[in-house]
CSV table of C-alpha atoms and ligand atoms in Angstrom, one decimal:
chain,number,residue,atom,x,y,z
E,1,MET,CA,328.1,26.3,-12.4
E,2,ASP,CA,330.3,24.4,-9.9
E,3,LYS,CA,329.6,20.7,-9.3
E,4,LEU,CA,327.6,20.1,-6.2
E,5,LYS,CA,329.1,18.2,-3.3
E,6,LEU,CA,326.8,15.5,-2.0
E,7,VAL,CA,327.0,12.9,0.7
E,8,ALA,CA,325.2,9.5,0.4
E,9,LEU,CA,324.3,7.1,3.1
E,10,SER,CA,323.2,3.5,2.7
E,11,GLY,CA,321.2,2.0,5.5
E,12,SER,CA,322.4,-1.5,4.7
E,13,LEU,CA,325.8,-3.1,5.5
E,14,ARG,CA,325.1,-6.2,3.3
E,15,ASN,CA,327.8,-6.9,0.7
E,16,LEU,CA,325.4,-7.2,-2.2
E,17,SER,CA,323.1,-4.4,-0.9
E,18,TYR,CA,320.6,-3.0,-3.4
E,19,ASN,CA,320.7,0.3,-1.6
E,20,HIS,CA,324.5,0.6,-1.8
E,21,ALA,CA,324.3,-0.5,-5.5
E,22,ALA,CA,321.7,2.2,-6.2
E,23,LEU,CA,323.9,4.9,-4.6
E,24,GLN,CA,327.0,3.6,-6.5
E,25,ALA,CA,325.1,3.6,-9.8
E,26,LEU,CA,323.9,7.1,-9.1
E,27,LYS,CA,327.4,8.3,-8.3
E,28,ASN,CA,328.8,6.8,-11.5
E,29,LEU,CA,325.9,8.2,-13.6
E,30,SER,CA,326.3,11.7,-12.2
E,31,VAL,CA,330.1,12.4,-12.3
E,32,LYS,CA,329.5,15.5,-14.6
E,33,VAL,CA,326.9,17.2,-12.3
E,34,ALA,CA,327.9,16.2,-8.7
E,35,ASP,CA,330.6,14.7,-6.6
E,36,ILE,CA,328.9,12.0,-4.4
E,37,ASP,CA,330.8,10.7,-1.4
E,38,ILE,CA,329.2,7.4,-0.2
E,39,LEU,CA,330.1,7.1,3.5
E,40,THR,CA,330.6,3.8,5.3
E,41,LEU,CA,328.4,3.5,8.3
E,42,GLY,CA,329.6,0.1,9.6
E,43,ASN,CA,332.1,1.7,12.0
E,44,VAL,CA,329.7,4.2,13.5
E,45,PRO,CA,329.3,3.0,17.2
E,46,ILE,CA,326.0,2.4,18.9
E,47,PHE,CA,324.6,5.8,19.9
E,48,ASN,CA,325.2,6.9,23.5
E,49,PRO,CA,324.4,10.5,24.5
E,50,ASP,CA,327.2,10.2,27.2
E,51,ARG,CA,329.7,9.9,24.3
E,52,GLU,CA,328.5,12.9,22.2
E,53,GLN,CA,331.5,15.0,23.3
E,54,ASP,CA,334.0,12.2,22.6
E,55,ALA,CA,336.2,12.5,19.5
E,56,ILE,CA,334.9,9.4,17.8
E,57,PRO,CA,336.6,9.3,14.3
E,58,ALA,CA,333.6,7.8,12.4
E,59,VAL,CA,331.2,10.4,13.9
E,60,LYS,CA,333.6,13.3,13.4
E,61,SER,CA,334.1,12.2,9.8
E,62,LEU,CA,330.3,11.9,9.2
E,63,LYS,CA,329.7,15.4,10.7
E,64,SER,CA,332.6,17.0,8.7
E,65,HIS,CA,331.4,15.5,5.4
E,66,LEU,CA,327.9,16.8,6.1
E,67,ASN,CA,329.2,20.3,7.0
E,68,ALA,CA,331.0,20.4,3.6
E,69,ALA,CA,328.1,19.0,1.6
E,70,ASN,CA,325.4,20.8,-0.4
E,71,GLY,CA,323.0,17.9,0.1
E,72,LEU,CA,322.4,14.4,1.4
E,73,ILE,CA,321.2,11.3,-0.4
E,74,ILE,CA,319.7,8.5,1.8
E,75,SER,CA,318.9,5.0,0.5
E,76,SER,CA,317.8,2.6,3.3
E,77,PRO,CA,316.0,-0.7,3.6
E,78,GLU,CA,313.0,-1.7,5.7
E,79,TYR,CA,313.5,-4.3,8.5
E,80,ALA,CA,310.4,-5.5,10.3
E,81,HIS,CA,308.4,-2.5,9.1
E,82,GLU,CA,311.0,-0.1,10.5
E,83,ILE,CA,314.0,2.0,9.5
E,84,SER,CA,317.2,-0.1,9.5
E,85,GLY,CA,319.1,0.1,12.8
E,86,VAL,CA,322.2,1.2,10.9
E,87,MET,CA,320.4,4.3,9.5
E,88,LYS,CA,318.6,5.2,12.7
E,89,ASN,CA,321.8,4.8,14.8
E,90,THR,CA,323.6,7.1,12.4
E,91,LEU,CA,320.8,9.7,12.5
E,92,ASP,CA,320.7,9.6,16.3
E,93,TRP,CA,324.3,10.9,16.4
E,94,LEU,CA,323.2,13.9,14.3
E,95,VAL,CA,320.1,14.8,16.3
E,96,SER,CA,321.7,17.4,18.6
E,97,GLY,CA,324.1,18.9,16.1
E,98,GLU,CA,323.6,21.6,13.5
E,99,GLU,CA,324.9,19.6,10.5
E,100,PHE,CA,321.5,18.2,9.6
E,101,VAL,CA,319.4,21.3,10.0
E,102,ASN,CA,317.9,22.5,6.7
E,103,MET,CA,320.0,20.0,4.8
E,104,PRO,CA,318.4,19.2,1.4
E,105,ILE,CA,317.7,15.5,1.3
E,106,MET,CA,317.0,13.1,-1.6
E,107,LEU,CA,315.4,9.8,-0.7
E,108,ILE,CA,315.8,6.6,-2.7
E,109,ASN,CA,313.6,3.6,-2.0
E,110,THR,CA,314.8,0.4,-3.6
E,111,SER,CA,311.7,-1.6,-2.5
E,112,PRO,CA,308.5,0.4,-3.2
E,113,ARG,CA,306.5,-2.2,-1.1
E,114,ALA,CA,308.5,-1.0,1.9
E,115,THR,CA,306.2,1.9,2.9
E,116,HIS,CA,306.5,1.7,6.7
E,117,ALA,CA,310.2,2.5,6.8
E,118,GLN,CA,309.9,5.3,4.3
E,119,GLN,CA,307.2,6.9,6.4
E,120,MET,CA,309.2,6.5,9.6
E,121,LEU,CA,312.4,7.8,7.9
E,122,ARG,CA,310.5,10.9,6.7
E,123,GLU,CA,309.1,11.5,10.2
E,124,VAL,CA,312.7,11.3,11.7
E,125,ILE,CA,314.1,13.6,9.1
E,126,VAL,CA,311.4,16.2,9.5
E,127,THR,CA,311.8,16.0,13.3
E,128,MET,CA,315.5,16.7,12.8
E,129,SER,CA,314.7,19.7,10.6
E,130,GLY,CA,316.1,18.1,7.4
E,131,ASN,CA,314.6,19.4,4.1
E,132,ILE,CA,313.2,16.5,2.0
E,133,ILE,CA,313.2,17.5,-1.6
E,134,GLU,CA,310.0,15.7,-2.7
E,135,LYS,CA,310.6,16.1,-6.5
E,136,SER,CA,313.8,14.2,-6.2
E,137,TYR,CA,312.3,11.1,-4.5
E,138,VAL,CA,313.1,7.9,-6.5
E,139,ALA,CA,311.4,4.6,-6.0
E,140,ILE,CA,313.0,1.8,-8.0
E,141,PRO,CA,312.0,-1.9,-7.6
E,142,LEU,CA,315.4,-3.6,-7.2
E,143,LEU,CA,314.4,-6.2,-4.6
E,144,GLY,CA,314.6,-9.6,-6.1
E,145,THR,CA,316.1,-8.5,-9.4
E,146,SER,CA,319.8,-9.5,-8.6
E,147,LEU,CA,320.9,-6.4,-10.3
E,148,ASP,CA,324.3,-5.0,-9.4
E,149,VAL,CA,325.8,-1.5,-10.0
E,150,GLN,CA,326.5,-2.3,-13.7
E,151,GLY,CA,323.0,-3.8,-14.2
E,152,ILE,CA,321.3,-0.7,-12.7
E,153,MET,CA,323.4,1.6,-14.9
E,154,THR,CA,322.6,-0.3,-18.1
E,155,ASP,CA,318.9,-0.5,-17.4
E,156,SER,CA,317.6,2.6,-19.2
E,157,GLN,CA,314.5,2.9,-17.1
E,158,LEU,CA,316.2,2.5,-13.7
E,159,SER,CA,319.2,4.8,-14.6
E,160,GLY,CA,316.7,7.3,-16.1
E,161,LEU,CA,314.8,7.4,-12.9
E,162,LEU,CA,317.9,7.9,-10.8
E,163,LYS,CA,319.3,10.6,-13.1
E,164,THR,CA,315.9,12.5,-13.2
E,165,GLY,CA,315.8,12.4,-9.4
E,166,LEU,CA,319.3,13.7,-9.1
E,167,ASP,CA,318.6,16.5,-11.7
E,168,GLU,CA,315.6,17.6,-9.6
E,169,PHE,CA,317.7,17.5,-6.5
E,170,CYS,CA,320.4,19.6,-8.1
E,171,ILE,CA,317.9,22.1,-9.4
E,172,ALA,CA,316.4,22.4,-5.9
E,173,ILE,CA,319.8,22.9,-4.2
E,174,ASN,CA,320.8,25.5,-6.7
E,175,ASP,CA,317.6,27.4,-6.1
E,176,LEU,CA,318.2,27.3,-2.4
E,177,LEU,CA,321.8,28.5,-2.8
E,178,ARG,CA,320.6,31.4,-5.0
E,179,CYS,CA,318.1,32.4,-2.3
E,180,ASP,CA,320.8,32.2,0.4
E,181,SER,CA,323.3,34.4,-1.5
E,182,PRO,CA,323.2,38.1,-0.6
E,183,GLN,CA,321.4,40.3,-3.2
E,184,PRO,CA,323.7,42.9,-4.9
E,185,LEU,CA,323.3,46.4,-3.4
E,186,ILE,CA,321.6,48.9,-5.7
E,187,SER,CA,323.5,52.2,-5.6
E,188,ASN,CA,322.0,55.4,-6.9
Z,201,FMN,C1,315.6,-9.1,9.0
Z,201,FMN,C2,314.9,-8.6,7.7
Z,201,FMN,C3,313.7,-8.0,7.9
Z,201,FMN,C4,313.0,-7.5,6.7
Z,201,FMN,N1,311.8,-6.9,6.9
Z,201,FMN,C5,311.2,-6.3,5.8
Z,201,FMN,C6,309.9,-5.6,6.0
Z,201,FMN,O1,309.4,-5.5,7.0
Z,201,FMN,N2,309.4,-5.1,4.8
Z,201,FMN,C7,310.0,-5.2,3.6
Z,201,FMN,O2,309.4,-4.7,2.6
Z,201,FMN,N3,311.2,-5.8,3.5
Z,201,FMN,C8,311.8,-6.4,4.5
Z,201,FMN,N4,313.0,-7.0,4.4
Z,201,FMN,C9,313.6,-7.1,3.0
Z,201,FMN,C10,314.7,-6.0,2.9
Z,201,FMN,O3,314.2,-4.7,3.1
Z,201,FMN,C11,315.4,-6.2,1.6
Z,201,FMN,O4,316.0,-7.4,1.6
Z,201,FMN,C12,316.3,-5.1,1.2
Z,201,FMN,O5,316.7,-5.3,-0.1
Z,201,FMN,C13,317.5,-5.0,2.1
Z,201,FMN,O6,318.3,-4.0,1.6
Z,201,FMN,P1,319.7,-4.2,1.0
Z,201,FMN,O7,319.5,-5.0,-0.3
Z,201,FMN,O8,320.3,-2.9,0.7
Z,201,FMN,O9,320.6,-5.0,1.9
Z,201,FMN,C14,313.6,-7.6,5.5
Z,201,FMN,C15,314.9,-8.2,5.4
Z,201,FMN,C16,315.5,-8.7,6.5
Z,201,FMN,C17,316.9,-9.3,6.3
């Protein structure tokens, strides 16, 4: 079976971001089963509906990566009980397009106490007709651990949770792809 093409978005721009580290660790752990492209969101401009038809390179790149992807992975922090502005801003650029509709989505939460943002993120994704794959949800307590990419990868429990989540995600995507492919014609 071909490797799946996945896009990953981190809702944090912080240098030592746990969310980015979790995505990078997942990418490194999964090279045999999936190609994960972690996109940079720091250059996505503030959303303005008046600019939706403009050829903004960061937005065009985001949309073309999503068009070519089998699934999307989102790992995003909570700020003041809400979705990070970086993540919400990015999603706002995708609301009126087709790239997000029915997209299989794996969610990672690096701070399981941060329940408000997770709930809001889910609400936004469902409103945008994304397809959250519940079995692939991963909650890993990274906040306060000082773990970096290598530390996450060498922690058997954390890396195991990430790998299990991705395996479930790949199974779900492959099931969806099988359902979408045309059935062979039965000839008499
Ligand atoms: C301005 C600010 C507000 C925050 N608000 C919350 C919050 O409401 N709830 C929570 O659980 N964590 C909150 N945090 C903690 C962040 O979610 C946490 O530091 C997270 O690891 C940041 O993600 P990152 O490591 O990927 O940058 C806040 C952090 C900052 C800087």
